[in-house]
Coordinates of C-alpha atoms in Angstrom, one line a residue:
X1 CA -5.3 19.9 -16.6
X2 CA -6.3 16.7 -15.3
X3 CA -9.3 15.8 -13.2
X4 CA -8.7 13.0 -10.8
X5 CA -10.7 10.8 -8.8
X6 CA -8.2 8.5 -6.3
X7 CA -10.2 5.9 -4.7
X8 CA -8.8 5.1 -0.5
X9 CA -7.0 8.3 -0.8
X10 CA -6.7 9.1 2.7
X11 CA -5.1 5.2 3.2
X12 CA -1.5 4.3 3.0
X13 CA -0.5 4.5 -0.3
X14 CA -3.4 7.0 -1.2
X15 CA -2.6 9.5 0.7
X16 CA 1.0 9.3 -0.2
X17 CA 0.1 9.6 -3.5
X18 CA -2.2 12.3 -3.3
X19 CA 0.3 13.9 -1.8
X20 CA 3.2 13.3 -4.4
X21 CA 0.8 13.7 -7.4
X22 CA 0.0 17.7 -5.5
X23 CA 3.4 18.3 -5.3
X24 CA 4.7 17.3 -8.8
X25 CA 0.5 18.1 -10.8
X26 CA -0.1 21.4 -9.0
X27 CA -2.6 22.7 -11.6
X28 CA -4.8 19.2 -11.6
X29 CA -7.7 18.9 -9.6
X30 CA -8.0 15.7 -7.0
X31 CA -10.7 14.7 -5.3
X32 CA -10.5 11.8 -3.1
X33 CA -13.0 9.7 -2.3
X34 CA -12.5 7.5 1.1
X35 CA -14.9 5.1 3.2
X36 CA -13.0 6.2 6.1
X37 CA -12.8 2.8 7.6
X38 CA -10.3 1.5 10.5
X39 CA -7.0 2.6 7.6
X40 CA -8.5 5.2 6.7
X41 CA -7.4 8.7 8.2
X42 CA -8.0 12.6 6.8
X43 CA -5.1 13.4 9.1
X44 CA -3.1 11.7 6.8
X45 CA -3.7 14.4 4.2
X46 CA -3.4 17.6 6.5
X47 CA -2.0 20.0 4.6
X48 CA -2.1 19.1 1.5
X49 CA -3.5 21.9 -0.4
X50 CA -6.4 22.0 -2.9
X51 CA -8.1 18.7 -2.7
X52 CA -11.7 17.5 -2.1
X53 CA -12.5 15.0 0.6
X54 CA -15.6 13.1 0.4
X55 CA -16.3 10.5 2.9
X56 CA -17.7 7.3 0.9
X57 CA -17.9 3.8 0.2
X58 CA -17.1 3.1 -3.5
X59 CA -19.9 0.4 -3.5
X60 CA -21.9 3.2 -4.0
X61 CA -22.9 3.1 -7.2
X62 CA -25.1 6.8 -7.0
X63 CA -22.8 8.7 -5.3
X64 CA -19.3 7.4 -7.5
X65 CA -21.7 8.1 -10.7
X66 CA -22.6 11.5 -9.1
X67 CA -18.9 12.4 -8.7
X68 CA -18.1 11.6 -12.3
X69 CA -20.3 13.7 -13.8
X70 CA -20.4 16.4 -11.3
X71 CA -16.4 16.6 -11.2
X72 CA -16.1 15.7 -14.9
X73 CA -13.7 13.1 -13.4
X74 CA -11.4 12.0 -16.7
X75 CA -8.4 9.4 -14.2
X76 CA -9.8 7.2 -11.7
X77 CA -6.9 6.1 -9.9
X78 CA -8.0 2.7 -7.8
X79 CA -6.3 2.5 -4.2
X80 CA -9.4 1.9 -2.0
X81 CA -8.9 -1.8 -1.0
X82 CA -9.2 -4.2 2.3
X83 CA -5.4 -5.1 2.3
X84 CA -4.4 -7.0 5.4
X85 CA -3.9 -11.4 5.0
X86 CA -4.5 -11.6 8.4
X87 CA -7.8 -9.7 8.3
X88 CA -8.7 -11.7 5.4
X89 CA -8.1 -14.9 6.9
X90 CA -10.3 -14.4 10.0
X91 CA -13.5 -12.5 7.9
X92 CA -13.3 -12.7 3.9
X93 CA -16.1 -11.2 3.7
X94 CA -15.4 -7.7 4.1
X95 CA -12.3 -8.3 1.2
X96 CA -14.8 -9.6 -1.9
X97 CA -17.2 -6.6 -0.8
X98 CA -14.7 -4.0 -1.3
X99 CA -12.4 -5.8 -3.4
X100 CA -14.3 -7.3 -6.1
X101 CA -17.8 -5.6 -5.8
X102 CA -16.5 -2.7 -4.9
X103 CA -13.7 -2.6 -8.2
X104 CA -16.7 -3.7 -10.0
X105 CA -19.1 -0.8 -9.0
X106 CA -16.6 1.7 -10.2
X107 CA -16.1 0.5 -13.0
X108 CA -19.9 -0.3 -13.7
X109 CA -20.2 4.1 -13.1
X110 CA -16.9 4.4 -15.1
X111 CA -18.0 2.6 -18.8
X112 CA -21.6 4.8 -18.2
X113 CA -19.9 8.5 -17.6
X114 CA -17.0 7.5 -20.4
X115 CA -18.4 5.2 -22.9
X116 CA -22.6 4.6 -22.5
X117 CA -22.9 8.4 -22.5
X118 CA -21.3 9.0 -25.6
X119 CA -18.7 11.5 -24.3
X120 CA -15.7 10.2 -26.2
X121 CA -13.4 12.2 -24.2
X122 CA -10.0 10.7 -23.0
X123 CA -10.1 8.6 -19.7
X124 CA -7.9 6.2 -17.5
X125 CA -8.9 4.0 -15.2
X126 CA -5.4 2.5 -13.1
X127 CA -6.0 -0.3 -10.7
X128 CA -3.6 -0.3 -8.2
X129 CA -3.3 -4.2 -7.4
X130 CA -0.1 -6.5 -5.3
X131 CA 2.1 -9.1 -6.5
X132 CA 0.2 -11.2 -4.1
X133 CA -2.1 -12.6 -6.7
X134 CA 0.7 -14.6 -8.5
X135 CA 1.2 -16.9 -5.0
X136 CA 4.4 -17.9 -3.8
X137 CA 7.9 -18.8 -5.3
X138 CA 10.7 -21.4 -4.3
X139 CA 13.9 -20.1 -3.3
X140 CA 15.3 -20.3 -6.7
X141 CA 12.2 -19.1 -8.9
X142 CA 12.1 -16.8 -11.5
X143 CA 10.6 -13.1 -10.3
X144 CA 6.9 -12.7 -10.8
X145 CA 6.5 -11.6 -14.8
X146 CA 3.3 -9.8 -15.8
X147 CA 2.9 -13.1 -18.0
X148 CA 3.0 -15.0 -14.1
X149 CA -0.3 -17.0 -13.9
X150 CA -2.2 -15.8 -11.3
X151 CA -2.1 -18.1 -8.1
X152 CA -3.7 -16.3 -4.8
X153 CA -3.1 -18.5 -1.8
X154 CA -5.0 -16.0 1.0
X155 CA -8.5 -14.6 0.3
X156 CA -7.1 -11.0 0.4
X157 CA -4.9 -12.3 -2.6
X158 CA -8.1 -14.2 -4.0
X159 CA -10.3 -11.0 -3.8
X160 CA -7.1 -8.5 -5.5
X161 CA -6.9 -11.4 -8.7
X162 CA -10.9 -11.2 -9.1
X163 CA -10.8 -6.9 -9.2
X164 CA -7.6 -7.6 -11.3
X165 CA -9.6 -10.0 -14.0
X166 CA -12.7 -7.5 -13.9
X167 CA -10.2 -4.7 -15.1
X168 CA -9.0 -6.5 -17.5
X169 CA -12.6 -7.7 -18.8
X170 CA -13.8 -4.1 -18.9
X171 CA -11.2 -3.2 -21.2
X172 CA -11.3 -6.1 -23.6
X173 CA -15.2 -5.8 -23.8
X174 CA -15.7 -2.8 -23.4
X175 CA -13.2 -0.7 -24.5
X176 CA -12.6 1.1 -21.2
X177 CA -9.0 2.8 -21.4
X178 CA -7.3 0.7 -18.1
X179 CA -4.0 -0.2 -16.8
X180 CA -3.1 -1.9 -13.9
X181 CA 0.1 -2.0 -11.8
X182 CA 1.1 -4.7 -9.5
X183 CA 3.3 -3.7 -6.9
X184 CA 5.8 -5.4 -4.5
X185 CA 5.4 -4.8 -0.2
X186 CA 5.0 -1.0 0.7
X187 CA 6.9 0.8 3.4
X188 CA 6.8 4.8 4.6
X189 CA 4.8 7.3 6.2
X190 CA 1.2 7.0 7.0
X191 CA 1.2 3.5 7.0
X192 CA -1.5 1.9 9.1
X193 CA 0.4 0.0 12.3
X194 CA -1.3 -3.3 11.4
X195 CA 1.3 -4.3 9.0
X196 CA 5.0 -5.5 9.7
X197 CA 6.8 -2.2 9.8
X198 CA 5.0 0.3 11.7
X199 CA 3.9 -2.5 14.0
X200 CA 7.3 -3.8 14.8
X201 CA 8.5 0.0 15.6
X202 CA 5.2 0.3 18.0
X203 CA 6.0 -2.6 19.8
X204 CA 9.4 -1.9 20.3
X205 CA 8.9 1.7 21.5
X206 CA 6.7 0.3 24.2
X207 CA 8.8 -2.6 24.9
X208 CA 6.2 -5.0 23.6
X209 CA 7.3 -8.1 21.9
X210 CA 7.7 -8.7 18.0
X211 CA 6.3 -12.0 17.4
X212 CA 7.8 -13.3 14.3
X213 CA 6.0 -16.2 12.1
X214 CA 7.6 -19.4 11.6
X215 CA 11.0 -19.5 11.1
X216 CA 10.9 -15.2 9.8
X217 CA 12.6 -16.4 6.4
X218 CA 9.5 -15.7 4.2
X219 CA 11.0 -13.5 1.6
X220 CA 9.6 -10.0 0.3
X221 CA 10.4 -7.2 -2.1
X222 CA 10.1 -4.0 -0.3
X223 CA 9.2 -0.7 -1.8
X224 CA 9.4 3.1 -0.3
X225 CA 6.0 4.4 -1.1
X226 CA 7.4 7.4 -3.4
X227 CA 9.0 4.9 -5.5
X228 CA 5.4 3.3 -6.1
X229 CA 3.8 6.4 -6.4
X230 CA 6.6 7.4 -9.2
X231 CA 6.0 4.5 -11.1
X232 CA 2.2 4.7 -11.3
X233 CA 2.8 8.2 -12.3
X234 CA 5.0 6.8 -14.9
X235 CA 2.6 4.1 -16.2
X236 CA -0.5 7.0 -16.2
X237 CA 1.5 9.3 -18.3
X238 CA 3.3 7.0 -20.7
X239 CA 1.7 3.5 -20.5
X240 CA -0.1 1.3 -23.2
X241 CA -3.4 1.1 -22.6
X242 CA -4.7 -2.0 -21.7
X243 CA -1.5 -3.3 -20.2
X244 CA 0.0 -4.2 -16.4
X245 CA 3.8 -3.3 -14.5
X246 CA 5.0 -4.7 -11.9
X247 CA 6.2 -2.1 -9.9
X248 CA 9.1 -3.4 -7.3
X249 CA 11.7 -2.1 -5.1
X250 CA 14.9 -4.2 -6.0
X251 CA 14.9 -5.0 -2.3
X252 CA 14.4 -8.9 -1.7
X253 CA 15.0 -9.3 2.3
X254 CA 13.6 -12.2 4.6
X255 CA 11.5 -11.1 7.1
X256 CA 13.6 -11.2 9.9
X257 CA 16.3 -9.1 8.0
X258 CA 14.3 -6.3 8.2
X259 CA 12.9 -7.2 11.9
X260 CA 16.8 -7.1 12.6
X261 CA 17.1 -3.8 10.7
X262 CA 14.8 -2.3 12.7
X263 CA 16.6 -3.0 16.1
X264 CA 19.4 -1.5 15.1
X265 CA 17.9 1.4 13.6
X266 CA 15.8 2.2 16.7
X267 CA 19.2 1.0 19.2
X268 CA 20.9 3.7 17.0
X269 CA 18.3 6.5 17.2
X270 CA 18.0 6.2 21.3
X271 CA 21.8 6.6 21.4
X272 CA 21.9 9.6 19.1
X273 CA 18.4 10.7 21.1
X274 CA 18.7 10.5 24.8
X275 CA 15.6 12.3 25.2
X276 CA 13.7 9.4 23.7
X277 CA 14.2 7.4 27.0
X278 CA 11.7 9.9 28.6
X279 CA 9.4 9.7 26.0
X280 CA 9.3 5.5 25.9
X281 CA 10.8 4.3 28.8
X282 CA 9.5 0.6 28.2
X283 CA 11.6 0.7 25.5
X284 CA 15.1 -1.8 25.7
X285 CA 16.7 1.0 24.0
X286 CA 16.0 3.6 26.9
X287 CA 17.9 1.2 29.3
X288 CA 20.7 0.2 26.9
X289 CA 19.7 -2.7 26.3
X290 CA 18.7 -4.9 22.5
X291 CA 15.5 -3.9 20.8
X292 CA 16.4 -7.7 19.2
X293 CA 15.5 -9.7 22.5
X294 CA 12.0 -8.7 21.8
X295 CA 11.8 -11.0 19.1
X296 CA 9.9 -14.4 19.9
X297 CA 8.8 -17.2 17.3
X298 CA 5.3 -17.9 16.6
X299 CA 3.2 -20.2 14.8
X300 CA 3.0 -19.4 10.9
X301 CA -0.3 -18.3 9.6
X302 CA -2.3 -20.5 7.4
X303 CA -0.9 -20.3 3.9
X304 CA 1.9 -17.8 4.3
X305 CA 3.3 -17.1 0.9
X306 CA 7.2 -18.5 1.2
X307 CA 8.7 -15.6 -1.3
X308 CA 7.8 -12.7 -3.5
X309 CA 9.9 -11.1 -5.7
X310 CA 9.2 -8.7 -8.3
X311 CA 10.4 -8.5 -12.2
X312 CA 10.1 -5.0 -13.5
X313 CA 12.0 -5.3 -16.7
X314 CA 8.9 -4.1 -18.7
X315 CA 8.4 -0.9 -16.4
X316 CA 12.4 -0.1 -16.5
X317 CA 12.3 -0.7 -20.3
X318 CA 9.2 0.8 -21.6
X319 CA 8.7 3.2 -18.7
X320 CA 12.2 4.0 -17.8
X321 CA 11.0 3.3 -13.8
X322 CA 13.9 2.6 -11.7
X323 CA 13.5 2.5 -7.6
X324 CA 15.7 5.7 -6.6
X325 CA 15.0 4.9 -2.4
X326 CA 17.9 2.3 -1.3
X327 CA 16.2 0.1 1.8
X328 CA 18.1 0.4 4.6
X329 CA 18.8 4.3 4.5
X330 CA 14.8 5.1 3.8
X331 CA 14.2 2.7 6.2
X332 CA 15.7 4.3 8.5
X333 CA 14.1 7.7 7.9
X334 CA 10.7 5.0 7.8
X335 CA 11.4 4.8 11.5
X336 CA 12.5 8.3 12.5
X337 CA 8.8 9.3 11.2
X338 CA 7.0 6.8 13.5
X339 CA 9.1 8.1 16.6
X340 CA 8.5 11.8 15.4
X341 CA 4.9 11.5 14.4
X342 CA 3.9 9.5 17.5
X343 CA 0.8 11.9 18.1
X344 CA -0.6 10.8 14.1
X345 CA -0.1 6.6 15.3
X346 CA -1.3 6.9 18.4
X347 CA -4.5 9.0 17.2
X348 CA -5.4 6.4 14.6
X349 CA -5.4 2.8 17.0
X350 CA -8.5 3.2 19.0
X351 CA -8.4 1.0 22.5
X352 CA -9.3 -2.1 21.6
X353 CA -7.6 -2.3 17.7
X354 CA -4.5 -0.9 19.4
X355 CA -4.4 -4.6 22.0
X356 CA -5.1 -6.5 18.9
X357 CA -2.2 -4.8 16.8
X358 CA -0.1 -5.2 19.8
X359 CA -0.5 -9.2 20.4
X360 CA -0.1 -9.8 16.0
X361 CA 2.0 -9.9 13.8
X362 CA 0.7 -8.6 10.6
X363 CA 3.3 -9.1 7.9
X364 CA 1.9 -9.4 4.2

């Protein structure tokens, strides 16, 4: 039995993976530990059985010690992270405080309870980073490699390569047991609706526009969230210690592909569900009418990363990882979550976030 600690559990990714890692690790214990900040949301663990909640900020060197010892803590799993490049482009700040002193503190509280206190027991400390901190690729680059040298071009990316270097330090210098996994652009439930997908499905539900940067041909790999929280598994349970994965969906799209899958998916559902015109009459789709004339051009953001794109040869071959959730069916059941789950969204935007989400564009 295993005795985790999962840093931003009750975030995006977190809570998905809490909630994969219950389902699949029934007899482990988890205890997640959450700052509860603007992404973070205990509804998106409700009922999930047999965890700990503890509302925290993992800068907090006493209380991430305390937890150690009093839980006998032997896998940190590292999720808790400020996340958004638009965010980070208006107030850095906030991202090295979390990011890097925050990664830091943890593992500052992890070497004492493994390694200063003599313990010798086994441990694992996974940081959970983003392809972001290998910068952008031309059209006809090689995928980022774990051998890519790190290039952030956004402070959010900046801050991620910092926490990324500090794991890596505390393992060479230390001897703390890490890994780290770098992973390509998340989509699923429970996602906060400040990034691309969620967003885009808000704003077209209330007829609101989807404001698309530049020229919408910045490239991304996207990943269903179960995929990612499979291959972490994989790379806790089988990994080499001391080593990173890229961890990737095998589904490079432009931007505006998957803006344009999302019209059609939600011009689909209102014709199979009549009874969503009621509920979102601002909607195009309750009158007939194109989800796509919604979309309108913006001015790009400063330093938007042209392309990412993910190689996972090492996770496929060492790990035996391979992305099971095809992109435009599970994107599709992506959206059919949002419109079902519209009491969860709508709980988590207070007034004034929810104006901001709804004027931006917040793509990765």
């Amino acid at each position: 039995m295993a005795r985790l600690l999962v840093t931003g559990g009750a975030g995006f990714i977190g809570s998905n993976f809490v909630r994969f890692w219950r389902e699949r690790h029934r007899a482990d214990e988890l205890l997640v530990l959450d700052a509860m900040t603007y992404a973070g949301n205990a509804a998106s663990l409700d009922g999930v059985e047999g965890i700990n909640l503890v509302e925290g900020d993992i800068r907090d060197g006493n209380l991430v010690g305390s937890l150690l010892r009093e839980r006998n803590i032997d896998t940190i799993v590292h999720f808790a992270a400020e996340s958004h490049v638009d965010r980070s482009i208006l107030g850095p700040d906030a991202f090295i405080d979390t990011n890097i002193v925050g990664t830091h503190e943890l593992l500052k509280q992890a070497k004492a309870f493994w390694l200063d206190q003599g313990s010798g027991r086994d441990h694992r400390f996974h940081h959970v980073s983003t392809d972001e901190v290998y910068g952008t690729l031309g059209g006809e680059d090689p995928a980022f490699s774990e051998t890519t040298a790190y290039a952030p071009n956004s402070p959010y990316a900046a801050s991620k390569a910092a926490s990324d270097h500090l794991v890596r330090a505390y393992h060479h210098t230390y001897g703390l047991a890490v890994t780290t996994s770098n992973c390509s652009n998340n989509y699923g439930p429970y996602q906060f609706p400040e990034k691309l997908i969620p967003l885009f499905i808000i704003n077209a539900l209330h007829g609101r526009s989807l404001p698309i940067y530049g020229d919408g041909m910045q490239i991304r790999d996207w990943l269903y969230v179960e995929d990612h929280c499979r291959g972490i598994e994989l790379v806790l349970e089988r990994g080499k210690i001391g080593e990173c994965y890229n961890i990737g969906g095998g589904a490079e799209l432009a931007n505006v592909e998957v803006i344009d899958t999302l019209c059609r998916s939600i011009d689909a559902l209102f014709a199979d569900v009549p009874a969503l015109a009621e509920r979102f009459p601002d909607a195009p789709a309750a009158r007939g009418q194109d989800t796509s004339q919604l979309k309108t051009y913006v001015t790009d953001r400063p330093g938007h990363d042209r392309r990412y794109a993910i190689d996972e040869r090492k996770i496929r071959s060492e790990l035996g990882y391979v992305p099971s959730r095809e992109f435009e069916s599970w994107f599709d059941h992506t959206m059919r979550w949002y419109v079902e789950n519209e009491t969860w969204w709508s709980a988590v935007l207070d007034g004034s976030y929810r104006n901001w989400v709804a004027a931006n564009y917040a793509s990765r």
